[in-house]
Coordinates of C-alpha atoms in Angstrom, one line a residue:
M173 CA -43.9 67.1 35.6
E174 CA -44.8 65.0 38.7
T175 CA -45.5 61.3 38.1
T176 CA -46.2 58.6 40.5
L177 CA -44.8 55.0 40.5
R178 CA -45.7 52.2 42.9
G179 CA -43.6 49.4 44.2
V180 CA -43.7 47.6 47.6
G181 CA -43.0 49.7 50.6
V182 CA -40.8 47.7 53.0
S183 CA -39.4 50.3 55.5
H184 CA -41.3 53.2 57.0
G185 CA -40.5 56.9 56.5
V186 CA -40.2 59.4 53.7
A187 CA -37.1 60.3 51.8
I188 CA -36.7 63.2 49.3
G189 CA -33.5 63.6 47.3
E190 CA -31.6 63.2 44.1
V191 CA -31.2 59.8 42.4
R192 CA -27.8 58.1 42.5
H193 CA -27.4 54.6 40.9
M194 CA -25.5 51.7 42.4
G195 CA -22.2 51.1 40.7
T196 CA -21.4 47.6 39.3
A197 CA -18.2 45.8 38.5
V198 CA -17.4 44.6 35.0
L199 CA -19.9 41.8 34.7
E200 CA -18.4 39.7 31.9
P201 CA -14.6 39.3 31.4
P202 CA -13.2 38.6 27.9
A203 CA -13.1 34.9 26.8
K204 CA -9.6 34.0 25.9
Q205 CA -7.5 30.9 26.1
I206 CA -4.4 30.6 28.2
P207 CA -1.5 28.2 27.6
A208 CA -1.5 25.0 29.7
E209 CA 1.6 26.1 31.6
E210 CA -0.3 29.1 33.0
A211 CA -3.2 27.1 34.4
E212 CA -1.6 26.6 37.9
R213 CA -0.8 30.3 38.3
E214 CA -4.4 31.2 37.2
Q215 CA -5.8 28.7 39.7
G216 CA -3.8 30.3 42.4
R217 CA -5.0 33.8 41.4
A218 CA -8.6 32.5 41.6
R219 CA -8.1 31.0 45.0
Q220 CA -6.5 34.1 46.4
A221 CA -9.3 36.3 45.0
V222 CA -12.0 34.1 46.5
E223 CA -10.3 34.1 49.9
A224 CA -9.9 37.9 49.9
V225 CA -13.5 38.5 49.0
A226 CA -14.7 36.0 51.7
A227 CA -12.5 37.8 54.2
D228 CA -13.9 41.2 53.2
L229 CA -17.5 40.0 53.5
I230 CA -16.7 38.6 57.0
A231 CA -15.0 41.9 58.0
R232 CA -18.1 43.8 56.8
G233 CA -20.3 41.6 58.8
N234 CA -18.2 42.1 61.9
L235 CA -18.5 45.9 61.4
A236 CA -22.2 45.8 60.8
G237 CA -23.1 43.2 63.5
G238 CA -26.6 42.0 64.3
E239 CA -28.8 40.8 61.5
A240 CA -26.4 41.8 58.8
Q241 CA -23.5 39.7 60.3
H242 CA -25.0 36.3 59.8
V243 CA -26.2 37.3 56.3
L244 CA -22.8 38.3 55.2
E245 CA -21.1 35.3 56.8
A246 CA -23.5 33.1 54.8
Q247 CA -22.5 35.0 51.7
A248 CA -18.8 34.4 52.5
M249 CA -19.6 30.7 52.8
M250 CA -21.1 30.9 49.3
A251 CA -17.9 32.3 47.9
Q252 CA -15.8 29.5 49.5
D253 CA -18.1 26.7 48.4
P254 CA -15.7 23.8 47.6
E255 CA -17.7 22.4 44.7
L256 CA -17.9 25.9 43.1
M257 CA -14.2 26.3 43.5
A258 CA -13.5 22.9 42.0
D259 CA -15.6 23.9 39.0
V260 CA -13.5 27.1 38.7
E261 CA -10.3 25.2 38.8
R262 CA -11.6 22.7 36.2
R263 CA -12.4 25.4 33.8
I264 CA -9.0 27.0 34.2
A265 CA -7.3 23.7 33.6
V266 CA -8.9 23.5 30.2
G267 CA -7.8 27.0 29.2
S268 CA -9.9 29.7 30.9
T269 CA -8.4 32.7 32.6
A270 CA -9.1 32.9 36.3
E271 CA -11.7 35.7 35.9
R272 CA -13.4 33.8 33.0
G273 CA -13.4 30.6 35.0
V274 CA -15.0 32.3 38.0
Y275 CA -17.6 34.0 35.7
D276 CA -18.6 30.7 33.9
A277 CA -18.6 28.6 37.1
F278 CA -20.9 31.1 38.9
A279 CA -23.2 31.2 35.8
S280 CA -23.5 27.4 35.9
Y281 CA -24.3 27.5 39.7
R282 CA -26.8 30.3 39.0
A283 CA -28.6 28.1 36.5
L284 CA -28.7 25.3 39.1
L285 CA -30.4 27.5 41.7
A286 CA -33.0 28.5 39.2
G287 CA -33.6 24.9 38.4
A288 CA -34.1 23.8 42.0
G289 CA -37.7 24.9 42.1
E290 CA -36.6 28.5 42.4
Y291 CA -36.7 28.4 46.2
L292 CA -33.1 29.5 46.1
A293 CA -33.6 32.1 43.4
G294 CA -33.7 34.7 46.0
R295 CA -30.0 34.1 46.6
V296 CA -29.2 35.0 43.0
A297 CA -28.5 38.7 44.0
D298 CA -26.1 37.5 46.7
L299 CA -24.5 35.1 44.2
D300 CA -24.1 37.8 41.6
D301 CA -22.5 40.1 44.1
V302 CA -20.0 37.5 45.2
R303 CA -19.1 36.8 41.5
N304 CA -18.8 40.5 40.7
R305 CA -16.5 41.1 43.7
I306 CA -14.2 38.2 42.8
V307 CA -14.1 39.2 39.1
A308 CA -13.5 42.8 40.0
R309 CA -10.6 41.8 42.2
L310 CA -9.1 39.7 39.4
L311 CA -9.5 42.4 36.8
G312 CA -8.2 45.1 39.1
V313 CA -11.3 47.3 38.7
P314 CA -13.4 49.0 41.5
M315 CA -15.6 46.8 43.6
P316 CA -19.4 47.1 43.1
G317 CA -20.9 49.3 45.7
V318 CA -22.7 52.5 46.7
P319 CA -21.7 55.7 44.8
D320 CA -19.3 58.2 46.2
S321 CA -21.2 61.4 47.1
D322 CA -20.7 64.2 49.6
E323 CA -24.4 65.1 49.5
P324 CA -27.3 62.9 50.7
Y325 CA -29.1 61.0 48.0
V326 CA -31.7 58.3 47.2
L327 CA -30.0 55.1 46.1
I328 CA -31.4 53.2 43.0
A329 CA -30.3 49.6 42.2
R330 CA -31.5 46.5 40.4
D331 CA -31.2 44.8 43.7
L332 CA -29.0 45.4 46.8
A333 CA -26.6 42.7 47.9
P334 CA -26.4 42.3 51.7
A335 CA -22.8 43.4 51.7
D336 CA -23.9 46.8 50.4
T337 CA -27.1 47.2 52.4
A338 CA -25.4 46.3 55.7
L339 CA -23.0 49.2 55.6
L340 CA -25.2 51.9 54.2
D341 CA -24.6 55.3 55.9
P342 CA -28.1 56.6 56.9
T343 CA -26.7 60.1 57.0
L344 CA -25.9 59.9 53.2
V345 CA -28.4 57.4 51.9
L346 CA -31.8 58.9 52.6
G347 CA -33.6 55.9 51.2
F348 CA -33.4 53.3 48.5
V349 CA -35.4 51.8 45.7
T350 CA -34.8 48.5 43.9
E351 CA -36.3 46.9 40.8
E352 CA -36.3 43.4 42.4
G353 CA -36.6 41.9 45.8
G354 CA -39.6 41.4 48.0
P355 CA -41.0 42.5 51.4
T356 CA -39.1 39.7 53.2
S357 CA -35.8 39.8 51.2
H358 CA -32.5 40.4 53.0
S359 CA -32.4 44.0 51.7
A360 CA -35.9 44.7 53.1
I361 CA -35.1 43.2 56.5
L362 CA -31.8 45.1 56.7
A363 CA -33.5 48.4 55.6
R364 CA -35.9 48.1 58.5
A365 CA -33.1 47.4 60.9
L366 CA -31.3 50.6 59.6
G367 CA -34.5 52.7 59.8
V368 CA -34.0 53.7 56.1
P369 CA -37.1 54.3 54.0
A370 CA -37.2 51.7 51.2
V371 CA -39.3 50.5 48.3
V372 CA -38.6 47.3 46.4
A373 CA -40.1 45.5 43.4
L374 CA -40.4 48.7 41.4
P375 CA -40.3 47.9 37.6
G376 CA -38.3 50.4 35.7
A377 CA -36.5 51.9 38.7
G378 CA -33.2 51.7 36.8
E379 CA -34.6 54.1 34.2
L380 CA -34.8 57.0 36.6
A381 CA -32.1 59.4 35.4
E382 CA -29.2 60.2 37.6
G383 CA -29.8 63.5 39.5
T384 CA -33.6 63.3 39.2
V385 CA -35.4 64.4 42.4
I386 CA -37.7 61.8 43.8
A387 CA -39.8 61.3 47.0
V388 CA -39.9 57.8 48.4
D389 CA -42.7 56.8 50.8
G390 CA -41.6 53.6 52.4
S391 CA -44.9 53.0 54.0
T392 CA -47.1 53.1 50.9
G393 CA -44.6 52.0 48.3
E394 CA -45.2 55.2 46.3
I395 CA -42.4 57.0 44.4
F396 CA -43.1 60.6 43.3
V397 CA -40.8 61.7 40.4
E398 CA -40.0 65.4 40.4
P399 CA -42.6 66.1 43.2
S400 CA -44.3 69.5 43.2
A401 CA -43.7 71.9 46.1
E402 CA -47.2 71.0 47.3
K403 CA -46.5 67.2 47.3
R404 CA -43.2 67.8 49.1
A405 CA -45.0 69.8 51.8
E406 CA -47.7 67.2 52.1
L407 CA -45.2 64.4 52.5
E408 CA -43.0 66.3 54.9
S409 CA -46.1 67.3 57.0
A410 CA -47.2 63.6 57.2
A411 CA -43.7 62.6 58.2
A412 CA -43.6 65.3 60.9
A413 CA -47.0 64.2 62.2
R414 CA -45.8 60.6 62.3
K415 CA -42.7 61.6 64.2
A416 CA -44.7 63.5 66.8
A417 CA -47.0 60.5 67.3
L418 CA -44.0 58.3 67.8
S419 CA -42.6 60.6 70.5
A420 CA -45.9 60.7 72.3
A421 CA -46.5 57.0 72.4
T422 CA -44.5 55.3 75.2
G423 CA -44.8 52.3 77.4
P424 CA -46.1 48.8 76.8
G425 CA -48.1 48.1 73.7
A426 CA -51.8 48.4 74.0
T427 CA -54.9 49.5 72.2
S428 CA -56.6 52.8 73.2
D429 CA -59.0 51.0 75.6
G430 CA -56.2 49.2 77.4
H431 CA -56.1 45.8 75.7
K432 CA -52.5 44.7 76.1
V433 CA -50.4 43.6 73.1
P434 CA -46.8 43.1 74.1
L435 CA -44.4 44.5 71.5
L436 CA -41.3 42.3 71.2
A437 CA -38.1 42.5 69.1
N438 CA -36.7 40.2 66.5
V439 CA -33.0 39.8 67.1
G440 CA -30.2 38.0 65.3
G441 CA -27.7 38.0 68.1
P442 CA -26.3 40.1 71.0
A443 CA -25.4 43.0 68.6
D444 CA -29.2 43.6 68.0
V445 CA -30.0 44.0 71.6
P446 CA -29.2 47.7 72.2
A447 CA -31.5 48.9 69.5
A448 CA -34.3 46.7 70.9
V449 CA -33.8 48.0 74.4
E450 CA -33.7 51.6 73.1
A451 CA -37.0 51.1 71.2
G452 CA -38.7 50.0 74.3
A453 CA -39.2 46.3 73.4
E454 CA -40.9 44.4 76.1
G455 CA -38.8 41.3 75.3
V456 CA -37.7 39.3 72.4
G457 CA -40.3 37.5 70.3
L458 CA -37.8 35.9 67.9
F459 CA -34.2 35.2 68.8
R460 CA -32.6 33.7 65.7
T461 CA -29.7 31.5 66.8
E462 CA -28.3 30.8 63.3
F463 CA -25.6 33.4 63.7
L464 CA -23.6 31.0 66.0
F465 CA -23.8 28.1 63.6
L466 CA -22.9 30.1 60.4
D467 CA -19.5 30.9 61.9
D468 CA -18.4 27.4 60.9
S469 CA -20.5 25.3 58.5
K470 CA -18.4 22.2 59.3
Q471 CA -19.3 21.7 62.9
A472 CA -21.8 22.9 65.5
P473 CA -20.5 25.5 68.1
S474 CA -19.6 24.2 71.5
E475 CA -22.0 24.3 74.4
E476 CA -19.8 26.9 76.1
K477 CA -19.9 29.3 73.2
Q478 CA -23.7 28.9 72.9
V479 CA -24.2 29.6 76.6
A480 CA -22.2 32.8 76.5
A481 CA -24.1 34.1 73.5
Y482 CA -27.6 33.2 74.8
R483 CA -26.9 34.7 78.2
A484 CA -25.8 38.0 76.7
V485 CA -29.3 38.4 75.2
L486 CA -31.2 37.0 78.2
E487 CA -29.5 39.4 80.6
A488 CA -30.7 42.4 78.6
F489 CA -34.4 41.7 79.4
P490 CA -34.7 41.1 83.2
E491 CA -38.3 40.2 84.0
G492 CA -39.0 40.2 80.2
R493 CA -40.0 37.5 77.8
V494 CA -37.3 36.0 75.5
V495 CA -38.5 33.5 72.8
V496 CA -35.6 31.6 71.3
R497 CA -36.0 29.8 68.0
V498 CA -33.7 26.7 67.9
L499 CA -31.5 26.3 64.9
D500 CA -33.4 26.8 61.6
A501 CA -31.0 25.2 59.1
G502 CA -31.5 24.0 55.6
A503 CA -32.9 25.6 52.4
D504 CA -31.2 29.0 52.1
K505 CA -29.1 28.3 55.3
P506 CA -27.3 25.1 54.5
L507 CA -24.8 23.7 57.0
D508 CA -22.3 21.0 55.9
F509 CA -22.7 19.0 59.1
L510 CA -26.4 19.1 59.2
T511 CA -28.3 19.5 55.9
P512 CA -28.3 17.2 52.9
A513 CA -26.3 18.5 49.9
D514 CA -28.3 16.8 47.1
E515 CA -31.9 17.7 47.7
P516 CA -33.8 18.5 44.5
N517 CA -35.8 21.2 46.4
P518 CA -34.3 22.1 49.8
A519 CA -37.3 24.3 50.7
L520 CA -39.5 21.2 50.7
G521 CA -36.9 18.9 52.2
V522 CA -35.0 18.4 55.4
R523 CA -34.9 21.8 57.0
G524 CA -35.7 23.4 60.4
L525 CA -36.9 20.9 63.0
R526 CA -36.6 18.0 60.5
S527 CA -32.8 18.6 60.4
L528 CA -32.6 18.7 64.2
L529 CA -34.6 15.5 64.7
D530 CA -32.2 13.8 62.3
H531 CA -29.3 15.1 64.5
P532 CA -30.6 14.9 68.1
D533 CA -27.1 15.6 69.5
V534 CA -27.1 19.1 67.9
L535 CA -30.6 19.8 69.3
R536 CA -29.7 18.4 72.8
T537 CA -26.6 20.6 73.0
Q538 CA -28.5 23.7 72.1
L539 CA -31.3 23.0 74.6
T540 CA -28.8 22.3 77.3
A541 CA -26.9 25.5 76.5
L542 CA -30.2 27.5 76.7
S543 CA -31.0 25.9 80.1
K544 CA -27.6 26.8 81.5
A545 CA -27.7 30.3 80.0
A546 CA -31.0 31.1 81.9
E547 CA -29.9 29.7 85.3
G548 CA -30.2 32.4 88.0
L549 CA -31.8 35.0 85.7
P550 CA -35.3 36.5 86.3
V551 CA -36.2 36.0 82.6
Y552 CA -39.2 34.3 81.1
L553 CA -37.5 31.9 78.7
E554 CA -39.5 30.3 75.9
V555 CA -38.1 28.0 73.2
M556 CA -39.7 27.2 69.9
A557 CA -39.1 24.9 67.0
P558 CA -39.2 26.0 63.4
M559 CA -41.1 24.3 60.6
V560 CA -43.5 22.3 62.7
A561 CA -45.9 20.4 60.4
D562 CA -48.1 18.5 62.8
R563 CA -48.7 17.1 66.3
A564 CA -46.0 14.5 65.9
D565 CA -43.4 17.2 65.2
A566 CA -44.6 19.2 68.2
K567 CA -44.4 16.2 70.5
A568 CA -40.9 15.2 69.3
F569 CA -39.7 18.8 70.1
A570 CA -41.5 18.9 73.5
D571 CA -40.0 15.5 74.5
A572 CA -36.5 16.8 73.5
C573 CA -37.0 19.9 75.7
R574 CA -38.1 17.8 78.7
E575 CA -35.2 15.3 78.2
A576 CA -32.7 18.2 78.2
G577 CA -34.2 19.4 81.6
L578 CA -35.2 22.7 80.0
N579 CA -37.0 24.9 82.5
A580 CA -39.0 27.0 80.0
K581 CA -42.1 27.1 78.0
F582 CA -41.8 25.4 74.6
G583 CA -43.8 26.2 71.5
A584 CA -44.1 25.7 67.8
M585 CA -43.7 28.0 64.9
V586 CA -46.6 28.1 62.4
E587 CA -44.9 28.4 59.0
I588 CA -46.5 25.5 57.3
P589 CA -50.3 25.7 56.4
S590 CA -50.9 22.2 58.0
A591 CA -49.8 23.6 61.4
A592 CA -52.4 26.4 61.1
L593 CA -55.1 24.1 59.9
R594 CA -54.5 21.7 62.8
A595 CA -53.4 24.2 65.4
R596 CA -55.5 22.8 68.2
S597 CA -53.9 19.4 67.7
V598 CA -50.4 20.9 67.8
L599 CA -51.3 22.8 71.0
Q600 CA -51.9 19.5 72.8
E601 CA -48.1 19.1 72.9
V602 CA -46.8 22.7 73.3
E603 CA -47.6 25.8 75.3
F604 CA -47.7 28.5 72.6
L605 CA -47.7 29.2 68.9
S606 CA -45.6 31.8 67.0
L607 CA -46.6 32.7 63.4
G608 CA -43.7 33.1 61.0
T609 CA -45.7 34.9 58.3
N610 CA -42.8 35.1 55.9
D611 CA -42.5 31.3 55.4
L612 CA -46.3 30.8 56.0
A613 CA -47.0 33.0 53.0
Q614 CA -44.3 31.3 50.9
Y615 CA -45.8 27.8 51.5
T616 CA -49.4 29.0 51.3
F617 CA -49.0 30.6 47.9
A618 CA -46.1 28.6 46.4
A619 CA -44.3 31.9 46.1
D620 CA -40.6 32.3 47.0
R621 CA -40.2 35.0 49.5
Q622 CA -37.1 36.3 47.7
V623 CA -38.4 36.6 44.2
G624 CA -39.7 40.0 43.2
A625 CA -41.9 38.6 40.4
V626 CA -44.2 36.9 42.9
S627 CA -44.1 39.6 45.6
R628 CA -47.9 40.1 45.2
L629 CA -48.4 36.7 46.7
Q630 CA -45.9 37.4 49.5
D631 CA -48.0 40.4 50.7
P632 CA -49.0 39.6 54.3
W633 CA -52.3 41.3 53.6
Q634 CA -53.4 38.4 51.4
P635 CA -56.8 37.3 52.8
A636 CA -55.9 33.6 52.7
L637 CA -52.9 34.3 54.9
L638 CA -55.1 36.3 57.3
D639 CA -57.5 33.3 57.4
L640 CA -54.6 31.1 58.6
V641 CA -53.6 33.6 61.2
A642 CA -57.2 33.7 62.5
L643 CA -57.4 29.9 62.6
S644 CA -54.2 29.7 64.7
A645 CA -55.3 32.5 67.1
E646 CA -58.7 31.0 67.6
A647 CA -57.2 27.6 68.4
A648 CA -54.8 29.2 70.9
K649 CA -57.7 31.1 72.6
A650 CA -59.8 27.9 72.8
E651 CA -56.8 26.1 74.5
G652 CA -56.1 29.0 76.8
K653 CA -52.7 29.5 75.3
S654 CA -50.8 32.3 73.5
C655 CA -50.3 32.9 69.7
G656 CA -47.8 35.6 68.6
V657 CA -46.6 36.8 65.3
C658 CA -42.9 37.1 64.7
G659 CA -42.9 37.4 60.9
E660 CA -42.4 40.7 59.0
A661 CA -46.2 41.2 59.0
A662 CA -45.9 42.5 62.5
S663 CA -43.8 45.5 61.5
D664 CA -46.7 47.1 59.4
P665 CA -48.5 49.3 61.9
L666 CA -51.9 49.0 60.1
L667 CA -51.6 45.3 59.8
A668 CA -50.5 45.1 63.5
C669 CA -54.0 46.4 64.3
V670 CA -55.6 43.8 62.1
L671 CA -53.5 41.0 63.6
T672 CA -54.6 42.2 67.1
G673 CA -58.2 42.1 65.8
L674 CA -57.7 38.5 64.7
G675 CA -56.7 37.5 68.2
V676 CA -52.9 37.5 68.1
T677 CA -51.6 38.0 71.6
S678 CA -48.1 39.5 70.9
L679 CA -46.3 41.1 68.0
S680 CA -42.5 40.8 67.3
M681 CA -40.6 42.9 64.8
G682 CA -37.4 44.6 63.9
A683 CA -36.6 47.2 66.6
A684 CA -37.0 50.2 64.3
S685 CA -40.7 49.3 63.7
I686 CA -41.7 49.1 67.4
P687 CA -42.4 52.9 67.9
Y688 CA -44.6 53.0 64.7
V689 CA -46.6 50.0 65.8
R690 CA -46.9 51.2 69.4
A691 CA -48.2 54.6 68.2
T692 CA -50.7 53.2 65.8
L693 CA -52.1 50.6 68.1
A694 CA -52.7 53.3 70.8
K695 CA -55.1 55.1 68.4
Y696 CA -57.7 52.4 68.2
T697 CA -59.9 50.2 70.4
L698 CA -59.9 46.5 70.4
A699 CA -63.4 46.5 68.8
Q700 CA -62.1 48.8 66.0
C701 CA -59.2 46.4 65.4
E702 CA -61.7 43.4 65.3
R703 CA -63.9 45.2 62.8
A704 CA -60.9 46.1 60.6
A705 CA -59.8 42.4 60.7
S706 CA -63.2 41.2 59.6
A707 CA -63.2 43.7 56.8
A708 CA -59.8 42.6 55.6
R709 CA -60.7 38.9 55.7
A710 CA -63.8 39.7 53.6
A711 CA -61.7 41.1 50.8
D712 CA -60.5 39.2 47.7
S713 CA -57.0 40.7 47.4
A714 CA -54.2 42.1 49.5
E715 CA -54.8 45.6 48.2
E716 CA -58.5 45.4 48.9
A717 CA -57.9 44.0 52.3
R718 CA -55.6 46.9 53.2
R719 CA -58.1 49.5 51.9
A720 CA -60.9 47.9 53.7
A721 CA -59.1 47.9 57.0
Q722 CA -57.9 51.5 56.5
A723 CA -61.5 52.5 55.8
V724 CA -62.8 50.9 59.1
L725 CA -60.0 52.5 61.2
S726 CA -60.4 55.9 59.6
G727 CA -64.1 55.9 60.2
E728 CA -65.1 56.0 56.5

């Protein structure tokens, strides 16, 4: 009998197939004492296993490239954390086996993350995956990973670690469903990059029996268990119609009455550029530069290395706009040479621009490298600072750009509510705003973007978040400046129309979402988008806001 479940849709498309569950390694090795004379050997085994797992993660990242690469490199750094390794060796010295020492040390670290205000709780899935891989290697059992299957299937998991998501084969994995995670988790972002339909935060997903046929609607978040022939036909028809609309919509982003809304791509490095170009991106709205710095957490990359990487992206968009975010380190992206190691809550500490202003040499080198990378290229370079809180932050960044001789527009990311509330003040110092809706939601609702239990508050349809977007866009219009959105909110086609109605001047998203947004925007006038935006802001919940906007745009 057909039943319907609802999670959070995070990647567009429909997938219909049989359920296959993610395999896991043995989670808890036996607790047994070893003689003191075996401690040194066991410590060596632990070190070798850690290095092998770290090397495997880096190799997977190199294969995957793009967004996935810096995620996996960060996970490899987690495996090699010296304090964690010291704890493993201490436990072995007092009698634990290598595998038990690893298991207990990671359990202790896991508890530490949970106790740090839970900002880092979203990395627990990554941490568990690293632990399972090391323990599996030590025990000689298969690594956790996607199931073996010759036939396409829908993958079900409690959560997906980046190492697994990054190398999913879209020809076999039709879509995936997880019990945990949120709309801005690593798995969600990588699913959109792959173009695989996905639903996260679905309670009880693990109870779906192996082999059960389900239909996954990655747009609505609905899961249809044992769908009827009629439901299958309905979903397939809707998917076909969507595909036809995508093919018909080409060219620059615009509403049906010609109001231009440039559609830009979010990229994590040169490897993401081909997909962005193929999708028809009009430029880059968010060039994340962390991938360069995560290669070596001990020191910043050289100016020469930075110039080469930046130029590779800038050259791909002649006459296009490329917006570069300077290094956003701290919180879930710690760097040994830059971020404090003992902050009680890194999310509310020295991260983003705050870290760079504490280390002006790192910022100066990056700005100089960007300036050199753009020399002689017909590209419209814009550079923005992450985590700007007020006018003083904006001025400090603008002054640094001028001192570095940067021939570009410089702007501020609006990720902290104070920057939205005082946007006109911030705009006295910079030339544009870019809304990072992922972090803006996190700080507005005190809801970690990686924790599935609070995903309701991470929903970009929350009216309070839309109010902050409207404040920023209105301030930019009053100052005659631009205000884009580069957070994951821009990848929702319906929400893209609402953001346009709120006055946002450009939208940046993962390349796979661009055709969906382009096709949807082209169906409505600017006035319709404005009415939908007003209806959404008048609602009291995210679900009501979505329904209200949909009703306006469908003419109900």
